[in-house]
Every structure is written in C-alpha cells, then in structure tokens.
Tab-separated table of N, CA and C in Angstrom:
chain	number	residue	atom	x	y	z
A	232	UNK	N	82.399	4.079	-63.178
A	232	UNK	CA	82.152	5.183	-64.071
A	232	UNK	C	80.771	5.033	-64.696
A	233	UNK	N	80.005	6.126	-64.755
A	233	UNK	CA	78.654	6.088	-65.313
A	233	UNK	C	78.710	6.031	-66.833
A	234	UNK	N	77.775	5.323	-67.417
A	234	UNK	CA	77.671	5.298	-68.875
A	234	UNK	C	77.236	6.667	-69.362
A	235	UNK	N	77.603	6.983	-70.583
A	235	UNK	CA	77.273	8.293	-71.145
A	235	UNK	C	75.766	8.505	-71.232
A	236	UNK	N	75.002	7.437	-71.442
A	236	UNK	CA	73.564	7.585	-71.580
A	236	UNK	C	72.811	7.385	-70.264
A	237	UNK	N	73.529	7.106	-69.181
A	237	UNK	CA	72.883	6.894	-67.877
A	237	UNK	C	72.630	8.239	-67.212
A	238	UNK	N	71.454	8.417	-66.585
A	238	UNK	CA	71.192	9.675	-65.898
A	238	UNK	C	72.106	9.814	-64.675
A	239	UNK	N	72.554	11.014	-64.433
A	239	UNK	CA	73.416	11.289	-63.292
A	239	UNK	C	72.573	11.985	-62.232
A	240	UNK	N	72.579	11.440	-61.017
A	240	UNK	CA	71.791	12.027	-59.926
A	240	UNK	C	72.425	13.338	-59.493
A	241	UNK	N	71.592	14.310	-59.210
A	241	UNK	CA	72.096	15.591	-58.715
A	241	UNK	C	72.584	15.418	-57.289
A	242	UNK	N	73.331	16.415	-56.808
A	242	UNK	CA	73.797	16.373	-55.423
A	242	UNK	C	72.645	16.273	-54.454
A	243	UNK	N	71.555	17.008	-54.720
A	243	UNK	CA	70.391	16.963	-53.843
A	243	UNK	C	69.738	15.598	-53.819
A	244	UNK	N	69.632	14.966	-54.985
A	244	UNK	CA	69.036	13.623	-55.056
A	244	UNK	C	69.924	12.615	-54.337
A	245	UNK	N	71.226	12.730	-54.482
A	245	UNK	CA	72.146	11.817	-53.791
A	245	UNK	C	72.091	12.052	-52.286
A	246	UNK	N	71.964	13.313	-51.873
A	246	UNK	CA	71.850	13.622	-50.440
A	246	UNK	C	70.576	13.007	-49.869
A	247	UNK	N	69.464	13.116	-50.605
A	247	UNK	CA	68.212	12.520	-50.148
A	247	UNK	C	68.320	11.005	-50.054
A	248	UNK	N	68.980	10.378	-51.016
A	248	UNK	CA	69.158	8.928	-50.984
A	248	UNK	C	69.995	8.525	-49.760
A	249	UNK	N	71.053	9.265	-49.471
A	249	UNK	CA	71.862	8.990	-48.277
A	249	UNK	C	71.031	9.163	-47.014
A	250	UNK	N	70.209	10.214	-46.975
A	250	UNK	CA	69.370	10.475	-45.808
A	250	UNK	C	68.368	9.346	-45.589
A	251	UNK	N	67.745	8.875	-46.662
A	251	UNK	CA	66.782	7.778	-46.563
A	251	UNK	C	67.464	6.519	-46.027
A	252	UNK	N	68.630	6.190	-46.553
A	252	UNK	CA	69.369	5.025	-46.064
A	252	UNK	C	69.719	5.197	-44.584
A	253	UNK	N	70.174	6.367	-44.220
A	253	UNK	CA	70.561	6.672	-42.839
A	253	UNK	C	69.373	6.487	-41.889
A	254	UNK	N	68.230	7.077	-42.250
A	254	UNK	CA	67.040	6.985	-41.398
A	254	UNK	C	66.529	5.547	-41.305
A	255	UNK	N	66.526	4.841	-42.413
A	255	UNK	CA	66.055	3.449	-42.418
A	255	UNK	C	66.946	2.582	-41.527
A	256	UNK	N	68.257	2.809	-41.565
A	256	UNK	CA	69.166	2.040	-40.702
A	256	UNK	C	68.923	2.331	-39.226
A	257	UNK	N	68.317	3.461	-38.935
A	257	UNK	CA	68.025	3.822	-37.549
A	257	UNK	C	66.595	3.489	-37.156
A	258	UNK	N	65.921	2.687	-37.974
A	258	UNK	CA	64.630	2.145	-37.595
A	258	UNK	C	63.407	2.885	-38.100
A	259	UNK	N	63.579	3.976	-38.851
A	259	UNK	CA	62.420	4.672	-39.397
A	259	UNK	C	61.929	3.951	-40.640
A	260	UNK	N	60.630	3.991	-40.849
A	260	UNK	CA	60.020	3.431	-42.050
A	260	UNK	C	59.716	4.583	-42.998
A	261	UNK	N	60.232	4.499	-44.198
A	261	UNK	CA	60.011	5.563	-45.175
A	261	UNK	C	58.621	5.386	-45.776
A	262	UNK	N	57.824	6.451	-45.699
A	262	UNK	CA	56.445	6.424	-46.184
A	262	UNK	C	56.347	7.073	-47.565
A	263	UNK	N	57.068	8.167	-47.767
A	263	UNK	CA	57.011	8.890	-49.047
A	263	UNK	C	58.295	9.689	-49.226
A	264	UNK	N	58.606	9.965	-50.485
A	264	UNK	CA	59.737	10.834	-50.818
A	264	UNK	C	59.244	11.912	-51.765
A	265	UNK	N	59.773	13.093	-51.602
A	265	UNK	CA	59.460	14.228	-52.465
A	265	UNK	C	57.960	14.469	-52.603
A	266	UNK	N	57.277	14.572	-51.471
A	266	UNK	CA	55.847	14.876	-51.475
A	266	UNK	C	55.693	16.346	-51.844
A	267	UNK	N	55.009	16.597	-52.962
A	267	UNK	CA	54.876	17.972	-53.471
A	267	UNK	C	53.428	18.434	-53.443
A	268	UNK	N	53.275	19.697	-53.111
A	268	UNK	CA	51.987	20.363	-53.183
A	268	UNK	C	52.272	21.785	-53.655
A	269	UNK	N	51.250	22.509	-54.020
A	269	UNK	CA	51.451	23.907	-54.443
A	269	UNK	C	52.061	24.743	-53.336
A	270	UNK	N	51.864	24.320	-52.111
A	270	UNK	CA	52.309	25.107	-50.961
A	270	UNK	C	53.736	24.810	-50.527
A	271	UNK	N	54.318	23.705	-51.007
A	271	UNK	CA	55.668	23.351	-50.608
A	271	UNK	C	55.977	21.902	-50.898
A	272	UNK	N	57.142	21.464	-50.452
A	272	UNK	CA	57.587	20.090	-50.677
A	272	UNK	C	58.216	19.547	-49.403
A	273	UNK	N	58.007	18.264	-49.193
A	273	UNK	CA	58.649	17.559	-48.086
A	273	UNK	C	59.561	16.513	-48.716
A	274	UNK	N	60.834	16.543	-48.341
A	274	UNK	CA	61.799	15.622	-48.931
A	274	UNK	C	61.486	14.169	-48.578
A	275	UNK	N	61.228	13.907	-47.288
A	275	UNK	CA	60.976	12.540	-46.832
A	275	UNK	C	59.876	12.560	-45.777
A	276	UNK	N	58.937	11.637	-45.904
A	276	UNK	CA	57.942	11.397	-44.863
A	276	UNK	C	58.238	9.999	-44.337
A	277	UNK	N	58.378	9.885	-43.010
A	277	UNK	CA	58.742	8.603	-42.412
A	277	UNK	C	57.918	8.377	-41.147
A	278	UNK	N	57.967	7.144	-40.668
A	278	UNK	CA	57.344	6.798	-39.388
A	278	UNK	C	58.444	6.390	-38.425
A	279	UNK	N	58.387	6.973	-37.241
A	279	UNK	CA	59.288	6.616	-36.152
A	279	UNK	C	58.386	6.096	-35.045
A	280	UNK	N	58.173	4.784	-35.060
A	280	UNK	CA	57.183	4.124	-34.207
A	280	UNK	C	55.819	4.737	-34.509
A	281	UNK	N	55.166	5.383	-33.553
A	281	UNK	CA	53.843	5.951	-33.779
A	281	UNK	C	53.842	7.390	-34.239
A	282	UNK	N	55.019	7.946	-34.517
A	282	UNK	CA	55.121	9.354	-34.895
A	282	UNK	C	55.392	9.494	-36.383
A	283	UNK	N	54.639	10.375	-37.035
A	283	UNK	CA	54.881	10.691	-38.429
A	283	UNK	C	55.935	11.796	-38.464
A	284	UNK	N	56.985	11.582	-39.245
A	284	UNK	CA	58.118	12.502	-39.266
A	284	UNK	C	58.258	13.108	-40.655
A	285	UNK	N	58.255	14.433	-40.712
A	285	UNK	CA	58.495	15.169	-41.946
A	285	UNK	C	59.963	15.587	-41.917
A	286	UNK	N	60.718	15.148	-42.921
A	286	UNK	CA	62.168	15.340	-42.902
A	286	UNK	C	62.608	16.262	-44.031
A	287	UNK	N	63.352	17.284	-43.672
A	287	UNK	CA	64.000	18.172	-44.633
A	287	UNK	C	65.455	17.736	-44.744
A	288	UNK	N	65.918	17.527	-45.967
A	288	UNK	CA	67.308	17.137	-46.213
A	288	UNK	C	68.031	18.358	-46.769
A	289	UNK	N	69.131	18.717	-46.126
A	289	UNK	CA	69.892	19.899	-46.546
A	289	UNK	C	71.340	19.521	-46.778
A	290	UNK	N	71.859	19.875	-47.946
A	290	UNK	CA	73.250	19.659	-48.308
A	290	UNK	C	73.890	21.017	-48.544
A	291	UNK	N	74.927	21.308	-47.813
A	291	UNK	CA	75.715	22.527	-48.008
A	291	UNK	C	77.175	22.133	-48.003
A	292	UNK	N	77.919	22.604	-48.993
A	292	UNK	CA	79.321	22.201	-49.111
A	292	UNK	C	80.247	22.963	-48.175
A	293	UNK	N	79.746	23.957	-47.497
A	293	UNK	CA	80.593	24.702	-46.580
A	293	UNK	C	79.766	25.508	-45.613
A	294	UNK	N	80.440	26.103	-44.653
A	294	UNK	CA	79.749	26.864	-43.619
A	294	UNK	C	79.796	28.369	-43.884
A	295	UNK	N	80.189	28.779	-45.077
A	295	UNK	CA	80.339	30.208	-45.385
A	295	UNK	C	79.051	30.984	-45.132
A	296	UNK	N	77.900	30.370	-45.367
A	296	UNK	CA	76.623	31.041	-45.157
A	296	UNK	C	75.849	30.407	-44.007
A	297	UNK	N	76.553	29.786	-43.081
A	297	UNK	CA	75.922	29.198	-41.911
A	297	UNK	C	75.736	27.704	-41.970
A	298	UNK	N	76.103	27.066	-43.065
A	298	UNK	CA	75.990	25.616	-43.164
A	298	UNK	C	74.575	25.143	-43.446
A	299	UNK	N	74.406	23.844	-43.382
A	299	UNK	CA	73.134	23.209	-43.751
A	299	UNK	C	71.989	23.622	-42.836
A	300	UNK	N	72.219	23.673	-41.535
A	300	UNK	CA	71.140	24.010	-40.600
A	300	UNK	C	70.641	25.438	-40.821
A	301	UNK	N	71.543	26.353	-41.069
A	301	UNK	CA	71.151	27.754	-41.255
A	301	UNK	C	70.374	27.975	-42.549
A	302	UNK	N	70.447	27.009	-43.463
A	302	UNK	CA	69.742	27.171	-44.737
A	302	UNK	C	68.239	26.902	-44.613
A	303	UNK	N	67.787	26.465	-43.446
A	303	UNK	CA	66.350	26.261	-43.230
A	303	UNK	C	65.803	27.579	-42.665
A	304	UNK	N	65.460	28.456	-43.565
A	304	UNK	CA	65.019	29.807	-43.224
A	304	UNK	C	63.582	29.804	-42.709
A	305	UNK	N	63.141	30.912	-42.117
A	305	UNK	CA	61.729	30.994	-41.713
A	305	UNK	C	60.763	30.763	-42.882
A	306	UNK	N	61.091	31.254	-44.062
A	306	UNK	CA	60.222	31.038	-45.230
A	306	UNK	C	60.176	29.554	-45.589
A	307	UNK	N	61.321	28.885	-45.524
A	307	UNK	CA	61.371	27.451	-45.819
A	307	UNK	C	60.574	26.679	-44.776
A	308	UNK	N	60.693	27.073	-43.511
A	308	UNK	CA	59.925	26.417	-42.449
A	308	UNK	C	58.425	26.551	-42.703
A	309	UNK	N	57.997	27.729	-43.115
A	309	UNK	CA	56.572	27.957	-43.392
A	309	UNK	C	56.098	27.062	-44.538
A	310	UNK	N	56.915	26.893	-45.575
A	310	UNK	CA	56.540	26.013	-46.692
A	310	UNK	C	56.485	24.552	-46.242
A	311	UNK	N	57.402	24.150	-45.370
A	311	UNK	CA	57.385	22.783	-44.852
A	311	UNK	C	56.121	22.513	-44.046
A	312	UNK	N	55.758	23.453	-43.193
A	312	UNK	CA	54.548	23.299	-42.382
A	312	UNK	C	53.315	23.240	-43.286
A	313	UNK	N	53.263	24.104	-44.281
A	313	UNK	CA	52.120	24.113	-45.205
A	313	UNK	C	52.021	22.795	-45.968
A	314	UNK	N	53.158	22.266	-46.425
A	314	UNK	CA	53.147	20.983	-47.139
A	314	UNK	C	52.732	19.855	-46.202
A	315	UNK	N	53.189	19.894	-44.960
A	315	UNK	CA	52.800	18.873	-43.975
A	315	UNK	C	51.299	18.931	-43.701
A	316	UNK	N	50.750	20.133	-43.595
A	316	UNK	CA	49.305	20.266	-43.389
A	316	UNK	C	48.540	19.649	-44.550
A	317	UNK	N	49.025	19.859	-45.779
A	317	UNK	CA	48.378	19.268	-46.954
A	317	UNK	C	48.474	17.742	-46.901
A	318	UNK	N	49.617	17.226	-46.501
A	318	UNK	CA	49.788	15.774	-46.381
A	318	UNK	C	48.842	15.216	-45.324
A	319	UNK	N	48.796	15.853	-44.179
A	319	UNK	CA	47.934	15.380	-43.088
A	319	UNK	C	46.464	15.407	-43.477
A	320	UNK	N	46.071	16.338	-44.334
A	320	UNK	CA	44.683	16.430	-44.780
A	320	UNK	C	44.263	15.201	-45.593
A	321	UNK	N	45.251	14.446	-46.110
A	321	UNK	CA	44.935	13.245	-46.892
A	321	UNK	C	44.741	12.010	-46.014
A	322	UNK	N	45.037	12.136	-44.728
A	322	UNK	CA	44.937	11.002	-43.810
A	322	UNK	C	43.579	10.976	-43.120
A	323	UNK	N	43.184	9.812	-42.693
A	323	UNK	CA	41.916	9.678	-41.972
A	323	UNK	C	41.965	10.312	-40.589
A	324	UNK	N	43.093	10.167	-39.924
A	324	UNK	CA	43.278	10.785	-38.610
A	324	UNK	C	44.696	11.316	-38.550
A	325	UNK	N	44.899	12.300	-37.710
A	325	UNK	CA	46.208	12.940	-37.609
A	325	UNK	C	47.010	12.293	-36.472
A	326	UNK	N	48.120	11.655	-36.806
A	326	UNK	CA	48.958	11.030	-35.776
A	326	UNK	C	49.877	12.081	-35.138
A	327	UNK	N	50.569	11.713	-34.066
A	327	UNK	CA	51.601	12.611	-33.546
A	327	UNK	C	52.632	12.860	-34.654
A	328	UNK	N	53.121	14.086	-34.750
A	328	UNK	CA	54.048	14.454	-35.821
A	328	UNK	C	55.226	15.238	-35.269
A	329	UNK	N	56.305	15.235	-36.057
A	329	UNK	CA	57.430	16.123	-35.770
A	329	UNK	C	58.164	16.428	-37.065
A	330	UNK	N	58.960	17.471	-37.018
A	330	UNK	CA	59.780	17.886	-38.154
A	330	UNK	C	61.237	17.655	-37.793
A	331	UNK	N	61.925	16.901	-38.631
A	331	UNK	CA	63.347	16.644	-38.442
A	331	UNK	C	64.120	17.187	-39.635
A	332	UNK	N	65.423	17.277	-39.475
A	332	UNK	CA	66.302	17.651	-40.580
A	332	UNK	C	67.482	16.694	-40.601
A	333	UNK	N	67.839	16.280	-41.796
A	333	UNK	CA	69.073	15.527	-41.994
A	333	UNK	C	70.010	16.494	-42.708
A	334	UNK	N	71.125	16.782	-42.053
A	334	UNK	CA	72.056	17.811	-42.516
A	334	UNK	C	73.346	17.168	-42.998
A	335	UNK	N	73.743	17.544	-44.192
A	335	UNK	CA	74.983	17.033	-44.766
A	335	UNK	C	75.843	18.213	-45.207
A	336	UNK	N	77.097	18.190	-44.818
A	336	UNK	CA	78.042	19.198	-45.286
A	336	UNK	C	78.756	18.694	-46.537
A	337	UNK	N	78.634	17.386	-46.794
A	337	UNK	CA	79.184	16.767	-47.994
A	337	UNK	C	78.408	15.465	-48.214
A	338	UNK	N	78.707	14.805	-49.314
A	338	UNK	CA	78.043	13.521	-49.590
A	338	UNK	C	78.847	12.386	-48.950
A	339	UNK	N	79.159	12.562	-47.670
A	339	UNK	CA	79.976	11.634	-46.902
A	339	UNK	C	79.130	11.092	-45.751
A	340	UNK	N	78.649	9.832	-45.851
A	340	UNK	CA	77.742	9.300	-44.830
A	340	UNK	C	78.202	9.453	-43.379
A	341	UNK	N	79.483	9.312	-43.054
A	341	UNK	CA	79.860	9.465	-41.640
A	341	UNK	C	79.653	10.888	-41.097
A	342	UNK	N	79.443	11.850	-41.970
A	342	UNK	CA	79.286	13.233	-41.528
A	342	UNK	C	77.825	13.689	-41.543
A	343	UNK	N	76.886	12.765	-41.546
A	343	UNK	CA	75.464	13.112	-41.523
A	343	UNK	C	75.060	13.480	-40.102
A	344	UNK	N	74.291	14.556	-39.997
A	344	UNK	CA	73.723	14.950	-38.690
A	344	UNK	C	72.199	14.868	-38.798
A	345	UNK	N	71.566	14.256	-37.807
A	345	UNK	CA	70.109	14.125	-37.769
A	345	UNK	C	69.602	14.955	-36.598
A	346	UNK	N	68.898	16.004	-36.907
A	346	UNK	CA	68.335	16.894	-35.886
A	346	UNK	C	66.837	16.613	-35.783
A	347	UNK	N	66.369	16.286	-34.581
A	347	UNK	CA	64.958	15.990	-34.365
A	347	UNK	C	64.249	17.228	-33.820
A	348	UNK	N	62.993	17.390	-34.221
A	348	UNK	CA	62.179	18.483	-33.693
A	348	UNK	C	62.687	19.868	-34.046
A	349	UNK	N	63.044	20.068	-35.316
A	349	UNK	CA	63.628	21.355	-35.718
A	349	UNK	C	62.606	22.461	-35.916
A	350	UNK	N	61.340	22.098	-36.014
A	350	UNK	CA	60.275	23.093	-36.192
A	350	UNK	C	59.193	22.804	-35.158
A	351	UNK	N	58.770	23.825	-34.477
A	351	UNK	CA	57.628	23.716	-33.570
A	351	UNK	C	56.395	24.171	-34.340
A	352	UNK	N	55.461	23.250	-34.568
A	352	UNK	CA	54.259	23.620	-35.332
A	352	UNK	C	53.018	23.204	-34.589
C-alpha cells in the first residue's frame, strides 16, 4: 500500500515503465524517456544494436475504440515523426532509425505487444 504522501504514478507512467523494462529485457538500450519538443513527444528512445528506435507506448483498457494500436492516429504519427526529426537534429550523424510501438491493453506484463516498424518515415 502506498503512503498517503507518496506520489502515485499515473497509468501512462506505469505503462511506460513496463514498456522500458520489457524492451530492456529484450536487449534494447534505453537512451531517453519522454523526449519533448514543441512539435511532439517520444515516450522512449532506445538502441537496438545499430538502430535508433523511437517507441510510442499506448495503454488502452479495452477495444471499444479499436484498442491501443488504433489509438496511433495519423496526427499522432505526424507528431512522432516531427519529434524524432528534432531529436535527430541534436546528433552528429543520423543512424538507421525505426518507429516501434509497445501496446498494452492493461497493466499486465504478459499481455504486452511490441510492434516494430509501425511508421514509415
């Protein structure tokens, strides 16, 4: 039980923490979390060997509106690409990149889905 004065993590923050643990157990190196720019935000930036991976974490409690994958709309994709471009502009050289999504229908680690290459940019 959490203490009354202890901060309680939101569902989104807990989902991101689960996603980071999941990706790290699968060999990715976490480079950054919650990279923000005026143009958008990237939940997780990781390295998968020589590839820089921009990861969107989506938590949806049900499939009534299409589930977690369907919540990555064209507008959201555009913001992710814009934020990734801003991140890449801070690097000396641009490595191979891809966009992945970690999809959760609940905060239950066995039900995590990792989709690679969800955006073509």
